[in-house]
Protein backbone atom coordinates (compact mmCIF):
# COMPACT_ATOMS: atom_id res chain seq x y z
CA UNK A 1 0.00 0.00 0.00
CA UNK A 2 1.16 3.54 -0.61
CA UNK A 3 -0.25 7.04 -0.28
CA UNK A 4 0.93 10.39 -1.55
CA UNK A 5 0.00 14.02 -1.26
CA UNK A 6 1.15 17.40 -2.44
CA UNK A 7 0.58 20.89 -1.21
CA UNK A 8 -0.57 23.82 -3.27
CA UNK A 9 0.10 25.99 -0.26
CA UNK A 10 -1.94 28.98 0.76
CA UNK A 11 -1.92 32.53 -0.51
CA UNK A 12 0.20 34.99 1.50
CA UNK A 13 1.69 32.28 3.69
CA UNK A 14 4.35 33.10 6.26
CA UNK A 15 7.93 32.45 5.09
CA UNK A 16 9.03 29.04 6.33
CA UNK A 17 5.49 27.69 6.80
CA UNK A 18 5.33 23.92 6.37
CA UNK A 19 2.04 22.34 5.37
CA UNK A 20 0.71 18.86 6.12
CA UNK A 21 2.17 17.34 2.96
CA UNK A 22 5.66 17.40 4.50
CA UNK A 23 4.70 16.17 7.98
CA UNK A 24 4.79 12.43 8.71
CA UNK A 25 1.29 11.07 9.36
CA UNK A 26 -0.50 14.33 8.61
CA UNK A 27 -0.61 14.54 4.81
CA UNK A 28 -0.54 10.82 4.07
CA UNK A 29 -0.18 7.43 5.72
CA UNK A 30 -0.13 3.84 4.48
CA UNK A 31 0.18 0.39 6.01
CA UNK A 32 0.37 -2.98 4.27
CA UNK A 33 -2.01 -5.81 5.12
CA UNK A 34 -0.83 -7.78 8.13
CA UNK A 35 -1.68 -11.37 8.95
CA UNK A 36 1.09 -12.03 11.50
CA UNK A 37 -0.55 -11.70 14.93
CA UNK A 38 -3.92 -10.39 13.89
CA UNK A 39 -5.57 -10.00 10.52
CA UNK A 40 -5.40 -6.34 9.48
CA UNK A 41 -6.33 -4.98 6.06
CA UNK A 42 -4.03 -2.66 4.14
CA UNK A 43 -4.86 1.05 4.21
CA UNK A 44 -3.67 4.16 2.39
CA UNK A 45 -4.90 7.64 3.30
CA UNK A 46 -4.27 11.15 1.93
CA UNK A 47 -5.55 14.41 3.40
CA UNK A 48 -6.25 17.88 2.10
CA UNK A 49 -7.32 21.07 3.80
CA UNK A 50 -5.98 23.53 6.33
CA UNK A 51 -2.48 22.19 7.02
CA UNK A 52 -2.12 23.51 10.57
CA UNK A 53 -5.22 21.60 11.68
CA UNK A 54 -4.22 18.45 9.80
CA UNK A 55 -0.77 18.53 11.40
CA UNK A 56 -2.22 19.03 14.88
CA UNK A 57 -4.44 15.97 14.45
CA UNK A 58 -2.05 13.77 12.40
CA UNK A 59 -5.14 13.35 10.27
CA UNK A 60 -4.05 10.74 7.72
CA UNK A 61 -2.45 8.44 10.29
CA UNK A 62 -5.36 8.74 12.74
CA UNK A 63 -7.95 7.89 10.09
CA UNK A 64 -5.91 5.05 8.55
CA UNK A 65 -5.12 3.36 11.86
CA UNK A 66 -8.71 3.60 13.07
CA UNK A 67 -10.08 2.07 9.86
CA UNK A 68 -7.36 -0.62 9.78
CA UNK A 69 -8.01 -1.77 13.36
CA UNK A 70 -11.81 -1.59 13.17
CA UNK A 71 -13.43 -5.01 12.92
CA UNK A 72 -16.81 -3.74 11.71
CA UNK A 73 -17.73 -1.11 9.14
CA UNK A 74 -14.87 0.82 7.47
CA UNK A 75 -17.33 3.63 6.68
CA UNK A 76 -18.36 4.04 10.32
CA UNK A 77 -14.73 3.79 11.45
CA UNK A 78 -13.73 6.61 9.10
CA UNK A 79 -16.64 8.79 10.24
CA UNK A 80 -15.62 8.21 13.85
CA UNK A 81 -11.93 8.86 13.21
CA UNK A 82 -12.57 12.00 11.16
CA UNK A 83 -14.90 13.36 13.80
CA UNK A 84 -12.57 12.57 16.72
CA UNK A 85 -9.30 13.54 15.06
CA UNK A 86 -10.43 16.67 13.32
CA UNK A 87 -13.90 17.99 14.09
CA UNK A 88 -13.31 17.27 17.79
CA UNK A 89 -10.39 19.73 17.87
CA UNK A 90 -12.89 22.55 18.19
CA UNK A 91 -11.69 26.08 17.71
CA UNK A 92 -12.61 28.47 14.95
CA UNK A 93 -14.88 26.66 12.47
CA UNK A 94 -13.42 28.52 9.49
CA UNK A 95 -10.25 26.50 9.94
CA UNK A 96 -12.13 23.21 10.21
CA UNK A 97 -11.95 22.56 6.49
CA UNK A 98 -10.48 19.24 5.48
CA UNK A 99 -11.03 15.98 3.74
CA UNK A 100 -9.46 12.54 3.50
CA UNK A 101 -9.42 9.94 0.77
CA UNK A 102 -8.81 6.41 2.06
CA UNK A 103 -8.37 3.06 0.36
CA UNK A 104 -8.80 -0.14 2.37
CA UNK A 105 -7.60 -3.38 0.81
CA UNK A 106 -8.61 -6.71 2.30
CA UNK A 107 -8.11 -9.58 -0.15
CA UNK A 108 -10.00 -9.93 -2.46
CA UNK A 109 -11.76 -6.56 -2.14
CA UNK A 110 -10.80 -2.92 -2.01
CA UNK A 111 -12.99 -0.12 -0.72
CA UNK A 112 -12.61 3.59 -1.47
CA UNK A 113 -13.82 5.89 1.30
CA UNK A 114 -13.77 9.62 1.88
CA UNK A 115 -14.82 12.09 4.53
CA UNK A 116 -14.93 15.87 4.46
CA UNK A 117 -16.04 18.83 6.53
CA UNK A 118 -16.75 21.25 3.70
CA UNK A 119 -19.49 21.22 1.08
CA UNK A 120 -17.06 22.08 -1.70
CA UNK A 121 -15.00 18.90 -1.52
CA UNK A 122 -15.80 16.19 -4.03
CA UNK A 123 -14.00 13.21 -5.53
CA UNK A 124 -13.75 11.92 -9.07
CA UNK A 125 -13.41 8.21 -9.71
CA UNK A 126 -13.70 5.56 -12.36
CA UNK A 127 -13.80 1.80 -11.92
CA UNK A 128 -13.07 -0.87 -14.49
CA UNK A 129 -16.85 -1.30 -14.91
CA UNK A 130 -17.42 2.40 -15.69
CA UNK A 131 -17.37 3.80 -19.23
CA UNK A 132 -16.49 7.32 -18.03
CA UNK A 133 -15.36 9.03 -14.80
CA UNK A 134 -17.95 10.19 -12.29
CA UNK A 135 -17.96 12.80 -9.53
CA UNK A 136 -19.35 12.29 -6.03
CA UNK A 137 -20.09 15.15 -3.63
PDB file of C-alpha atoms in Angstrom:
ATOM      1  CA  UNK A   1       0.000   0.000   0.000  1.00  0.00           C
ATOM      2  CA  UNK A   2       1.155   3.541  -0.607  1.00  0.00           C
ATOM      3  CA  UNK A   3      -0.252   7.044  -0.279  1.00  0.00           C
ATOM      4  CA  UNK A   4       0.931  10.388  -1.553  1.00  0.00           C
ATOM      5  CA  UNK A   5       0.002  14.017  -1.260  1.00  0.00           C
ATOM      6  CA  UNK A   6       1.154  17.398  -2.443  1.00  0.00           C
ATOM      7  CA  UNK A   7       0.578  20.892  -1.214  1.00  0.00           C
ATOM      8  CA  UNK A   8      -0.571  23.821  -3.268  1.00  0.00           C
ATOM      9  CA  UNK A   9       0.102  25.994  -0.256  1.00  0.00           C
ATOM     10  CA  UNK A  10      -1.938  28.984   0.764  1.00  0.00           C
ATOM     11  CA  UNK A  11      -1.916  32.526  -0.509  1.00  0.00           C
ATOM     12  CA  UNK A  12       0.200  34.994   1.497  1.00  0.00           C
ATOM     13  CA  UNK A  13       1.693  32.275   3.694  1.00  0.00           C
ATOM     14  CA  UNK A  14       4.353  33.096   6.262  1.00  0.00           C
ATOM     15  CA  UNK A  15       7.928  32.453   5.088  1.00  0.00           C
ATOM     16  CA  UNK A  16       9.027  29.041   6.330  1.00  0.00           C
ATOM     17  CA  UNK A  17       5.493  27.691   6.795  1.00  0.00           C
ATOM     18  CA  UNK A  18       5.334  23.925   6.367  1.00  0.00           C
ATOM     19  CA  UNK A  19       2.037  22.339   5.367  1.00  0.00           C
ATOM     20  CA  UNK A  20       0.708  18.863   6.122  1.00  0.00           C
ATOM     21  CA  UNK A  21       2.169  17.337   2.958  1.00  0.00           C
ATOM     22  CA  UNK A  22       5.657  17.402   4.499  1.00  0.00           C
ATOM     23  CA  UNK A  23       4.698  16.174   7.981  1.00  0.00           C
ATOM     24  CA  UNK A  24       4.786  12.434   8.712  1.00  0.00           C
ATOM     25  CA  UNK A  25       1.285  11.067   9.362  1.00  0.00           C
ATOM     26  CA  UNK A  26      -0.496  14.334   8.605  1.00  0.00           C
ATOM     27  CA  UNK A  27      -0.606  14.542   4.807  1.00  0.00           C
ATOM     28  CA  UNK A  28      -0.539  10.818   4.071  1.00  0.00           C
ATOM     29  CA  UNK A  29      -0.178   7.432   5.721  1.00  0.00           C
ATOM     30  CA  UNK A  30      -0.132   3.844   4.476  1.00  0.00           C
ATOM     31  CA  UNK A  31       0.177   0.395   6.013  1.00  0.00           C
ATOM     32  CA  UNK A  32       0.371  -2.975   4.270  1.00  0.00           C
ATOM     33  CA  UNK A  33      -2.014  -5.814   5.118  1.00  0.00           C
ATOM     34  CA  UNK A  34      -0.827  -7.779   8.129  1.00  0.00           C
ATOM     35  CA  UNK A  35      -1.676 -11.374   8.952  1.00  0.00           C
ATOM     36  CA  UNK A  36       1.085 -12.031  11.499  1.00  0.00           C
ATOM     37  CA  UNK A  37      -0.551 -11.705  14.931  1.00  0.00           C
ATOM     38  CA  UNK A  38      -3.924 -10.390  13.885  1.00  0.00           C
ATOM     39  CA  UNK A  39      -5.574  -9.998  10.516  1.00  0.00           C
ATOM     40  CA  UNK A  40      -5.398  -6.344   9.479  1.00  0.00           C
ATOM     41  CA  UNK A  41      -6.334  -4.978   6.057  1.00  0.00           C
ATOM     42  CA  UNK A  42      -4.034  -2.657   4.139  1.00  0.00           C
ATOM     43  CA  UNK A  43      -4.859   1.053   4.209  1.00  0.00           C
ATOM     44  CA  UNK A  44      -3.669   4.160   2.390  1.00  0.00           C
ATOM     45  CA  UNK A  45      -4.901   7.644   3.297  1.00  0.00           C
ATOM     46  CA  UNK A  46      -4.270  11.152   1.932  1.00  0.00           C
ATOM     47  CA  UNK A  47      -5.550  14.408   3.401  1.00  0.00           C
ATOM     48  CA  UNK A  48      -6.255  17.880   2.097  1.00  0.00           C
ATOM     49  CA  UNK A  49      -7.319  21.071   3.796  1.00  0.00           C
ATOM     50  CA  UNK A  50      -5.985  23.533   6.335  1.00  0.00           C
ATOM     51  CA  UNK A  51      -2.479  22.194   7.020  1.00  0.00           C
ATOM     52  CA  UNK A  52      -2.122  23.512  10.573  1.00  0.00           C
ATOM     53  CA  UNK A  53      -5.218  21.605  11.679  1.00  0.00           C
ATOM     54  CA  UNK A  54      -4.216  18.453   9.799  1.00  0.00           C
ATOM     55  CA  UNK A  55      -0.770  18.528  11.405  1.00  0.00           C
ATOM     56  CA  UNK A  56      -2.221  19.025  14.877  1.00  0.00           C
ATOM     57  CA  UNK A  57      -4.444  15.974  14.449  1.00  0.00           C
ATOM     58  CA  UNK A  58      -2.049  13.767  12.400  1.00  0.00           C
ATOM     59  CA  UNK A  59      -5.143  13.353  10.273  1.00  0.00           C
ATOM     60  CA  UNK A  60      -4.047  10.739   7.719  1.00  0.00           C
ATOM     61  CA  UNK A  61      -2.450   8.440  10.294  1.00  0.00           C
ATOM     62  CA  UNK A  62      -5.364   8.742  12.743  1.00  0.00           C
ATOM     63  CA  UNK A  63      -7.949   7.893  10.094  1.00  0.00           C
ATOM     64  CA  UNK A  64      -5.909   5.052   8.547  1.00  0.00           C
ATOM     65  CA  UNK A  65      -5.119   3.358  11.857  1.00  0.00           C
ATOM     66  CA  UNK A  66      -8.711   3.602  13.068  1.00  0.00           C
ATOM     67  CA  UNK A  67     -10.076   2.072   9.856  1.00  0.00           C
ATOM     68  CA  UNK A  68      -7.363  -0.618   9.783  1.00  0.00           C
ATOM     69  CA  UNK A  69      -8.012  -1.770  13.358  1.00  0.00           C
ATOM     70  CA  UNK A  70     -11.813  -1.594  13.168  1.00  0.00           C
ATOM     71  CA  UNK A  71     -13.432  -5.011  12.920  1.00  0.00           C
ATOM     72  CA  UNK A  72     -16.806  -3.736  11.712  1.00  0.00           C
ATOM     73  CA  UNK A  73     -17.727  -1.106   9.136  1.00  0.00           C
ATOM     74  CA  UNK A  74     -14.874   0.821   7.472  1.00  0.00           C
ATOM     75  CA  UNK A  75     -17.333   3.632   6.678  1.00  0.00           C
ATOM     76  CA  UNK A  76     -18.360   4.040  10.321  1.00  0.00           C
ATOM     77  CA  UNK A  77     -14.732   3.788  11.452  1.00  0.00           C
ATOM     78  CA  UNK A  78     -13.728   6.611   9.095  1.00  0.00           C
ATOM     79  CA  UNK A  79     -16.636   8.795  10.243  1.00  0.00           C
ATOM     80  CA  UNK A  80     -15.623   8.206  13.846  1.00  0.00           C
ATOM     81  CA  UNK A  81     -11.926   8.862  13.211  1.00  0.00           C
ATOM     82  CA  UNK A  82     -12.568  11.997  11.156  1.00  0.00           C
ATOM     83  CA  UNK A  83     -14.904  13.356  13.797  1.00  0.00           C
ATOM     84  CA  UNK A  84     -12.568  12.573  16.722  1.00  0.00           C
ATOM     85  CA  UNK A  85      -9.296  13.538  15.058  1.00  0.00           C
ATOM     86  CA  UNK A  86     -10.432  16.669  13.320  1.00  0.00           C
ATOM     87  CA  UNK A  87     -13.900  17.987  14.094  1.00  0.00           C
ATOM     88  CA  UNK A  88     -13.311  17.273  17.793  1.00  0.00           C
ATOM     89  CA  UNK A  89     -10.393  19.727  17.870  1.00  0.00           C
ATOM     90  CA  UNK A  90     -12.893  22.555  18.191  1.00  0.00           C
ATOM     91  CA  UNK A  91     -11.689  26.085  17.708  1.00  0.00           C
ATOM     92  CA  UNK A  92     -12.613  28.469  14.953  1.00  0.00           C
ATOM     93  CA  UNK A  93     -14.876  26.663  12.465  1.00  0.00           C
ATOM     94  CA  UNK A  94     -13.424  28.523   9.485  1.00  0.00           C
ATOM     95  CA  UNK A  95     -10.246  26.496   9.941  1.00  0.00           C
ATOM     96  CA  UNK A  96     -12.127  23.208  10.213  1.00  0.00           C
ATOM     97  CA  UNK A  97     -11.948  22.561   6.487  1.00  0.00           C
ATOM     98  CA  UNK A  98     -10.480  19.242   5.484  1.00  0.00           C
ATOM     99  CA  UNK A  99     -11.029  15.980   3.744  1.00  0.00           C
ATOM    100  CA  UNK A 100      -9.464  12.545   3.499  1.00  0.00           C
ATOM    101  CA  UNK A 101      -9.416   9.939   0.773  1.00  0.00           C
ATOM    102  CA  UNK A 102      -8.811   6.415   2.064  1.00  0.00           C
ATOM    103  CA  UNK A 103      -8.370   3.059   0.358  1.00  0.00           C
ATOM    104  CA  UNK A 104      -8.802  -0.139   2.367  1.00  0.00           C
ATOM    105  CA  UNK A 105      -7.599  -3.384   0.811  1.00  0.00           C
ATOM    106  CA  UNK A 106      -8.611  -6.709   2.301  1.00  0.00           C
ATOM    107  CA  UNK A 107      -8.110  -9.578  -0.150  1.00  0.00           C
ATOM    108  CA  UNK A 108      -9.997  -9.935  -2.456  1.00  0.00           C
ATOM    109  CA  UNK A 109     -11.762  -6.561  -2.139  1.00  0.00           C
ATOM    110  CA  UNK A 110     -10.798  -2.916  -2.010  1.00  0.00           C
ATOM    111  CA  UNK A 111     -12.993  -0.120  -0.721  1.00  0.00           C
ATOM    112  CA  UNK A 112     -12.608   3.589  -1.471  1.00  0.00           C
ATOM    113  CA  UNK A 113     -13.822   5.885   1.299  1.00  0.00           C
ATOM    114  CA  UNK A 114     -13.768   9.621   1.877  1.00  0.00           C
ATOM    115  CA  UNK A 115     -14.821  12.094   4.530  1.00  0.00           C
ATOM    116  CA  UNK A 116     -14.926  15.872   4.456  1.00  0.00           C
ATOM    117  CA  UNK A 117     -16.040  18.826   6.527  1.00  0.00           C
ATOM    118  CA  UNK A 118     -16.752  21.254   3.703  1.00  0.00           C
ATOM    119  CA  UNK A 119     -19.490  21.219   1.084  1.00  0.00           C
ATOM    120  CA  UNK A 120     -17.065  22.081  -1.703  1.00  0.00           C
ATOM    121  CA  UNK A 121     -14.995  18.901  -1.522  1.00  0.00           C
ATOM    122  CA  UNK A 122     -15.797  16.188  -4.032  1.00  0.00           C
ATOM    123  CA  UNK A 123     -13.999  13.210  -5.535  1.00  0.00           C
ATOM    124  CA  UNK A 124     -13.753  11.921  -9.073  1.00  0.00           C
ATOM    125  CA  UNK A 125     -13.414   8.210  -9.714  1.00  0.00           C
ATOM    126  CA  UNK A 126     -13.704   5.557 -12.357  1.00  0.00           C
ATOM    127  CA  UNK A 127     -13.803   1.799 -11.921  1.00  0.00           C
ATOM    128  CA  UNK A 128     -13.073  -0.867 -14.488  1.00  0.00           C
ATOM    129  CA  UNK A 129     -16.850  -1.302 -14.914  1.00  0.00           C
ATOM    130  CA  UNK A 130     -17.421   2.404 -15.692  1.00  0.00           C
ATOM    131  CA  UNK A 131     -17.372   3.801 -19.230  1.00  0.00           C
ATOM    132  CA  UNK A 132     -16.486   7.319 -18.035  1.00  0.00           C
ATOM    133  CA  UNK A 133     -15.363   9.030 -14.805  1.00  0.00           C
ATOM    134  CA  UNK A 134     -17.952  10.187 -12.287  1.00  0.00           C
ATOM    135  CA  UNK A 135     -17.963  12.795  -9.533  1.00  0.00           C
ATOM    136  CA  UNK A 136     -19.355  12.295  -6.035  1.00  0.00           C
ATOM    137  CA  UNK A 137     -20.092  15.148  -3.634  1.00  0.00           C
TER     138      UNK A 137
END
